[in-house]
Structures are given as structure tokens and as C-alpha cells.
Coordinates of C-alpha atoms in Angstrom, one line a residue:
T1 CA 33.8 9.8 107.6
M2 CA 35.8 7.3 105.4
W3 CA 38.5 10.0 104.6
S4 CA 38.6 10.9 108.5
N5 CA 39.1 7.2 109.2
I6 CA 42.0 6.8 106.9
S7 CA 43.4 10.2 108.3
A8 CA 43.4 8.8 111.7
A9 CA 44.7 5.6 111.1
P10 CA 48.0 4.9 112.8
F11 CA 51.4 5.3 111.1
L12 CA 53.4 2.0 110.4
L13 CA 56.9 1.9 111.3
T14 CA 59.6 -0.1 109.1
G15 CA 62.6 -2.0 110.2
F16 CA 64.8 -3.3 107.5
P17 CA 62.5 -4.0 104.4
G18 CA 63.1 -7.6 102.9
L19 CA 64.9 -8.7 106.0
E20 CA 62.2 -9.1 108.4
A21 CA 62.9 -12.9 109.1
A22 CA 66.4 -11.6 110.2
H23 CA 64.9 -9.1 112.6
H24 CA 65.7 -11.0 115.4
W25 CA 69.1 -11.4 114.8
I26 CA 69.6 -7.6 113.7
S27 CA 68.2 -7.0 117.2
I28 CA 70.9 -8.3 119.0
P29 CA 73.7 -5.7 117.8
F30 CA 71.2 -3.1 118.2
F31 CA 70.3 -3.9 121.7
A32 CA 74.1 -4.3 122.7
I33 CA 75.0 -0.8 121.1
Y34 CA 71.7 0.8 123.0
I35 CA 73.0 -0.5 126.2
S36 CA 76.6 0.7 125.8
V37 CA 75.3 4.0 124.9
L38 CA 73.2 4.2 128.0
L39 CA 76.1 2.7 130.1
G40 CA 78.9 5.1 128.6
N41 CA 77.0 8.2 128.7
G42 CA 75.3 7.3 132.1
T43 CA 78.7 6.7 133.5
L44 CA 80.0 9.8 132.2
L45 CA 77.2 11.8 133.8
Y46 CA 77.5 10.1 137.0
L47 CA 81.1 10.7 137.2
I48 CA 81.0 14.5 136.3
K49 CA 78.3 14.7 139.0
D50 CA 80.2 12.7 141.5
D51 CA 83.8 14.0 140.9
H52 CA 84.8 17.3 142.3
N53 CA 87.8 17.3 140.0
L54 CA 85.5 17.4 137.1
H55 CA 83.2 20.5 138.3
E56 CA 84.6 22.7 135.5
P57 CA 83.0 24.1 132.4
M58 CA 84.5 21.8 130.0
Y59 CA 83.0 18.9 131.9
Y60 CA 79.6 20.6 132.5
F61 CA 79.5 21.0 128.5
L62 CA 80.6 17.4 128.2
A63 CA 77.7 16.5 130.7
M64 CA 75.3 18.2 128.4
L65 CA 76.6 16.0 125.4
A66 CA 76.2 13.0 127.4
G67 CA 72.6 14.0 128.5
T68 CA 71.7 14.8 124.8
D69 CA 73.0 11.5 123.8
L70 CA 71.1 9.8 126.4
T71 CA 67.8 11.4 125.6
V72 CA 68.0 10.7 121.9
T73 CA 68.9 7.2 122.5
L74 CA 65.8 6.8 124.9
T75 CA 63.7 8.2 122.4
T76 CA 64.5 6.1 119.5
M77 CA 65.3 2.8 121.3
P78 CA 61.6 1.9 122.3
T79 CA 60.2 1.8 118.8
V80 CA 63.2 0.4 117.1
M81 CA 63.5 -2.4 119.5
A82 CA 59.8 -3.2 119.3
V83 CA 60.0 -3.2 115.6
L84 CA 62.8 -5.5 115.6
W85 CA 61.8 -7.8 118.3
V86 CA 58.2 -8.3 118.4
N87 CA 57.3 -6.4 114.9
H88 CA 55.2 -3.9 116.6
R89 CA 54.9 -1.4 113.9
E90 CA 52.0 0.7 114.6
I91 CA 52.4 4.2 116.2
R92 CA 49.9 6.8 117.1
H93 CA 50.1 10.3 115.2
G94 CA 50.7 12.2 118.3
A95 CA 53.5 10.0 119.7
C96 CA 55.0 9.9 116.4
F97 CA 55.1 13.9 115.8
L98 CA 56.4 13.9 119.4
Q99 CA 59.2 11.3 118.8
A100 CA 60.3 13.3 115.7
Y101 CA 60.3 16.6 117.5
V102 CA 62.6 15.2 120.3
I103 CA 65.0 13.5 117.8
H104 CA 65.4 16.5 115.5
S105 CA 65.5 19.1 118.4
L106 CA 68.3 17.1 120.2
S107 CA 70.3 17.0 116.6
I108 CA 70.3 20.5 117.0
V109 CA 71.2 20.8 120.7
E110 CA 74.1 18.2 119.9
S111 CA 75.4 20.6 117.4
G112 CA 75.2 23.5 119.8
V113 CA 76.9 21.8 122.6
L114 CA 79.8 20.9 120.4
L115 CA 80.0 24.8 119.4
A116 CA 79.8 25.6 123.1
M117 CA 82.8 23.2 123.9
S118 CA 84.7 25.0 121.1
Y119 CA 83.9 28.2 122.6
D120 CA 85.1 26.8 126.0
R121 CA 88.5 25.6 124.5
F122 CA 88.8 28.8 122.6
V123 CA 88.6 30.8 126.0
A124 CA 90.9 28.4 127.9
I125 CA 93.5 28.6 125.2
C126 CA 93.5 32.1 123.6
T127 CA 92.7 34.1 127.0
P128 CA 93.7 31.7 129.9
L129 CA 94.2 34.4 132.3
H130 CA 90.4 35.4 131.9
Y131 CA 89.0 31.9 131.8
N132 CA 87.4 31.8 135.3
S133 CA 86.0 35.2 135.0
I134 CA 84.4 34.6 131.5
L135 CA 83.1 30.9 132.0
T136 CA 81.5 31.3 135.2
N137 CA 78.8 28.8 136.5
S138 CA 76.2 31.1 135.8
R139 CA 77.5 31.7 132.1
V140 CA 77.9 28.1 131.5
M141 CA 74.2 27.7 132.7
T142 CA 72.9 30.5 130.3
I143 CA 74.8 28.9 127.3
G144 CA 73.4 25.5 128.1
L145 CA 69.9 26.8 128.4
G146 CA 70.2 28.9 125.2
V147 CA 71.5 25.8 123.4
V148 CA 68.7 23.6 124.5
L149 CA 65.9 26.3 123.7
R150 CA 67.4 27.1 120.3
G151 CA 67.1 23.3 119.5
F152 CA 63.6 22.9 121.0
L153 CA 61.9 26.2 119.9
S154 CA 63.3 26.1 116.2
L155 CA 61.6 22.8 115.5
V156 CA 58.1 23.9 116.8
P157 CA 57.3 25.5 113.3
P158 CA 58.1 22.5 111.0
I159 CA 56.3 19.9 113.6
L160 CA 53.2 21.8 114.7
P161 CA 51.7 21.6 111.0
L162 CA 51.8 17.6 111.2
F163 CA 49.4 17.8 113.7
W164 CA 46.7 19.2 111.4
F165 CA 47.8 18.0 108.0
P166 CA 45.4 15.2 106.8
Y167 CA 47.0 12.0 105.7
C168 CA 45.2 10.1 103.0
H169 CA 48.1 8.4 101.1
S170 CA 50.0 5.3 102.6
H171 CA 50.8 5.3 106.3
V172 CA 54.0 3.7 106.0
L173 CA 57.2 5.3 107.2
S174 CA 60.6 4.2 106.0
H175 CA 62.1 4.1 109.4
A176 CA 61.7 2.5 112.9
F177 CA 61.1 6.1 114.3
C178 CA 59.4 8.8 113.2
L179 CA 61.4 11.6 111.4
H180 CA 60.0 15.0 109.9
Q181 CA 60.8 14.4 106.4
D182 CA 59.4 10.9 106.5
V183 CA 55.9 12.0 108.1
M184 CA 55.7 15.1 105.8
K185 CA 55.9 12.9 102.6
L186 CA 52.3 11.3 103.8
A187 CA 50.7 14.4 104.3
C188 CA 47.9 15.5 101.8
A189 CA 48.5 19.1 102.0
D190 CA 50.7 21.7 100.8
I191 CA 54.1 21.0 102.3
T192 CA 56.1 23.8 100.7
F193 CA 56.8 25.6 104.0
N194 CA 58.0 21.9 105.6
Q195 CA 60.3 21.5 102.8
I196 CA 61.9 24.9 102.7
Y197 CA 62.3 25.4 106.4
P198 CA 64.5 22.4 107.4
V199 CA 67.0 23.4 104.6
V200 CA 67.2 27.0 106.0
L201 CA 67.4 25.7 109.7
V202 CA 70.2 23.3 108.6
A203 CA 72.0 26.2 107.1
L204 CA 71.6 28.5 110.3
T205 CA 72.3 25.6 112.8
F206 CA 74.6 22.7 111.8
F207 CA 76.5 24.4 109.0
L208 CA 76.8 27.8 110.8
D209 CA 77.9 26.0 114.0
A210 CA 80.4 23.9 111.9
L211 CA 81.8 27.1 110.4
I212 CA 82.2 28.7 113.8
I213 CA 83.9 25.7 115.3
V214 CA 86.5 25.7 112.3
F215 CA 87.2 29.5 112.7
S216 CA 87.7 29.1 116.6
Y217 CA 90.2 26.2 116.0
V218 CA 92.1 28.5 113.4
L219 CA 92.4 31.2 116.1
I220 CA 93.2 28.2 118.6
L221 CA 96.0 26.8 116.4
K222 CA 97.3 30.5 115.8
T223 CA 97.7 31.0 119.5
V224 CA 99.2 27.5 120.2
M225 CA 101.9 27.9 117.5
G226 CA 102.8 31.3 119.3
I227 CA 103.6 29.3 122.3
A228 CA 107.5 28.7 122.7
S229 CA 108.0 25.5 124.2
G230 CA 107.0 22.1 122.4
E231 CA 105.7 20.5 125.6
E232 CA 103.3 23.5 126.4
R233 CA 102.1 23.5 123.0
A234 CA 101.4 19.8 122.8
K235 CA 99.6 20.2 126.3
A236 CA 97.4 22.7 125.0
L237 CA 96.6 20.9 122.0
N238 CA 95.9 17.8 124.1
T239 CA 93.0 19.1 125.7
C240 CA 91.4 19.8 122.1
V241 CA 92.0 16.3 120.9
S242 CA 88.9 14.8 122.2
H243 CA 86.6 17.6 121.3
I244 CA 87.8 17.7 117.7
S245 CA 87.3 14.0 117.7
C246 CA 83.7 14.3 118.7
V247 CA 83.1 17.1 116.2
L248 CA 84.5 14.9 113.5
V249 CA 82.5 12.1 114.4
F250 CA 79.2 14.2 114.5
Y251 CA 79.8 16.1 111.3
I252 CA 81.1 13.2 109.2
T253 CA 78.0 11.3 109.9
V254 CA 75.8 14.2 109.3
I255 CA 77.7 14.9 105.8
G256 CA 77.6 11.1 105.1
L257 CA 73.8 11.0 105.5
T258 CA 73.1 13.9 103.5
F259 CA 75.4 12.6 100.6
I260 CA 73.7 9.3 100.7
H261 CA 70.2 11.0 100.6
R262 CA 71.0 13.4 97.8
F263 CA 73.3 11.3 95.5
G264 CA 72.4 7.5 96.7
K265 CA 69.3 7.4 94.5
H266 CA 70.6 4.0 93.1
A267 CA 72.0 2.9 96.5
P268 CA 70.1 -0.1 97.9
H269 CA 67.2 1.0 100.3
V270 CA 69.0 -0.8 103.1
V271 CA 72.0 1.5 102.7
H272 CA 69.8 4.3 103.3
I273 CA 68.1 2.7 106.4
T274 CA 71.4 1.5 107.8
M275 CA 73.0 5.3 107.2
S276 CA 70.3 6.9 109.2
Y277 CA 70.9 4.3 112.2
V278 CA 74.5 4.9 112.1
Y279 CA 73.8 8.9 112.2
F280 CA 71.5 8.3 115.5
L281 CA 73.9 5.7 117.2
F282 CA 77.5 6.3 116.2
P283 CA 78.3 9.6 117.7
P284 CA 76.4 8.7 121.2
F285 CA 78.3 5.5 121.1
M286 CA 81.7 7.0 120.3
N287 CA 81.7 10.1 122.5
P288 CA 82.0 8.6 125.9
I289 CA 84.8 6.4 124.3
I290 CA 86.6 9.4 122.9
Y291 CA 86.5 11.1 126.1
S292 CA 87.5 8.2 128.6
I293 CA 90.4 7.3 126.2
K294 CA 91.5 11.1 125.8
T295 CA 91.0 12.6 129.2
K296 CA 93.2 11.8 132.0
H297 CA 90.9 13.4 134.7
I298 CA 88.0 11.0 133.6
Q299 CA 90.2 8.0 133.5
R300 CA 91.2 8.7 137.0
S301 CA 87.8 9.1 138.1
I302 CA 86.5 5.8 136.3
L303 CA 89.6 4.1 138.4
R304 CA 88.3 5.8 141.6
L305 CA 84.6 4.4 140.8
L306 CA 86.2 0.8 140.2
C307 CA 88.3 0.7 143.0
V308 CA 85.8 1.6 145.8

């Protein structure tokens, strides 16, 4: 019975090790960023729903991006704030696996939405006359559903085994939220599948998505360079700037996190922890800002909202 007791003991989340005394102070910027992520993405969703000028495929995909960012933030926020504010570290196995499942699934959804957005820009610029007949509302819905299903189904195989692994080592996780690679290391079982599957998954999702996005922009640039007038050229490219910015923010943080995990063996642990927070907070924080700075339609919509 001793083994089953150890195995059933709750996991312990970790904030910033060695900085526990400062957790209260650290919680202030975290809370501020969480609130701005919720406000920014919430506002974006409200505007797109409310303003008929924004009822276009480009903004429907943007709404999916905002929805993804909102959900991932609402998934990590409760445990992070509990650890930083009141040092509540315990988390039950089921809740932990579920949190990891949602966090990782939404990462893949985010990548898929960025891919869908580049497809939208590709159709708009390379085949403008067929734009409305290609990106109908039902097709936008189908793409959205496909992106969500891809994210949530592809994470079932690695997350499910976590439910029946025994846990007899330490129960201490290295973040203030549950991640698959963290939990997996605590299992007393053969985790070969759980080590190999994510690598293949990352190659077939993040990596492949990024390649297709780059390829679609090569085609977009070719088309744009063929446009005679400079003004038209600038106008065409301008609709891509916000999307490219969001893509860069997302993939640079992904690459940064990967590099720190792979090559930062000697970096202080705090750097690793901080980088993983940047990964989950920076894109959701930046996306609404980028779109409200760069998109005239959304600026007008915000003004309309404020001037009522």
C-alpha cells in the first residue's frame, strides 16, 4: 500500500525556486500581464462579434487566435497565481494531466491558426477575384474546426498514458503549471513513446506549419512584386504586416524556448523558468497589440466602442 500511497500523492508545482520570499512581488507583474491578456483578447473577440465591418475571414481567424490566447491564459493563470500569491502548490493528478493536455493542444491550435491566416492572405493577394468564392463562411468554419481537432486529437496519445503511469520518484514539478515533459519525467515506467512522440509531433505541426507559412509568403511576395504601382504594392503588403508580426512573435519564442532547453544546460534555472513563462505569455500579450496598432478596421472599431 505504501507504493500506491506515494503514487497517488498530489504533484507539487514550483514557482521561482530560491525566490519564494519575492513571490508576492513577482505576482504583481504576472497579474498585470494576465489582466491585459484577458482585456486585449476579450476586447478583440467582442469587437469582431459586434462590428459588421469585421465579419470577414481574416477577422474570423483573428478571433480564433484571440480565443486560443484567452483559453491558454485562463488555463495557466489559476495555478500560477495560486503558487505566487498563497503558495498553494498541490495539484491532483487528473487536474494536472488535464491542464497539460489543454496547454499543449492550444499551442498546436495557435500554430494552425497562424497557418490558416497565412492561407487567407495568400488567397486574398494571389487570387483576389476568387477570394469570396474560396473562403466562404462554411469553409472558414471547416478550417477552424480542422485546426482545433488537429490540436486536441494529436495530444491524446501522449497525455492518456500519464493517467496509468505509476509515480514513485519525486512529485515536484518544475513549473507553476503542468507540462507533459515535466510530468513524464516523474513516472516510474517506460516513457520511450512519450519521449519520441512529441518530437515527431513538433516536426509535423510547428515545423511543417512554419515551412508552409514561409512558402506562402514567398508566393505572396512574388505576386506583390508583379504589381505595377508602388501604392498598390504597399497596400497589399500592409495587410500582411500584422500577421507576419504575430508569426514572428510566436515562432521566435518557440525557437528561443527550444534553444534554452537544448543548449542552456549551464544557464541558471531561473532563466529556464522565466523563458517558459515568456513562451506562454508573450504571444497572447502581443497579438492584440499588434493587430490594434496595424489594422485600420480594428482601430475604427475601438474608437466606435469608446465613443458610444
